[in-house]
């Protein structure tokens, strides 16, 4: 059963061969400006990127009452070809794939770069959905680890 917030997250279908802007950087800059305005967001250049132009965007959680600063969570990675988005639930990933807005990664979604203003708005809605999900999910030390497989335990007694 889906909760109220996921039912409202519905994406239109992306036009495969839509009109492109003469300056393709305008929607990208608009999207970058919107991301930069989000609270508790920090941007870091990727030092392992040989071509350059790839940045990681992190969300820093609020400081606890004990003064502990939680580890920053990876929110998205912006590279020249796509925007890698972390934090979407299964319904959100389904909406992105069904609408033709991107492709599925291992634990993320790779969005196509927006070609115009309306596509930039849809990409922003996807990013905002992931941002809100990451902000509302409590951080636990085991949250970043894959679930451990439960192995059967064997007795050392001899059965006759």
Tab-separated table of C-alpha atoms in Angstrom, residues 152-159:
chain	number	residue	atom	x	y	z
A	152	UNK	CA	21.411	-21.188	9.395
A	153	UNK	CA	23.071	-22.212	12.628
A	154	UNK	CA	24.136	-25.784	13.060
A	155	UNK	CA	24.294	-27.687	16.298
A	156	UNK	CA	27.458	-29.522	17.261
A	157	UNK	CA	25.518	-32.339	18.852
A	158	UNK	CA	25.349	-35.716	17.154
A	159	UNK	CA	21.888	-36.821	16.221
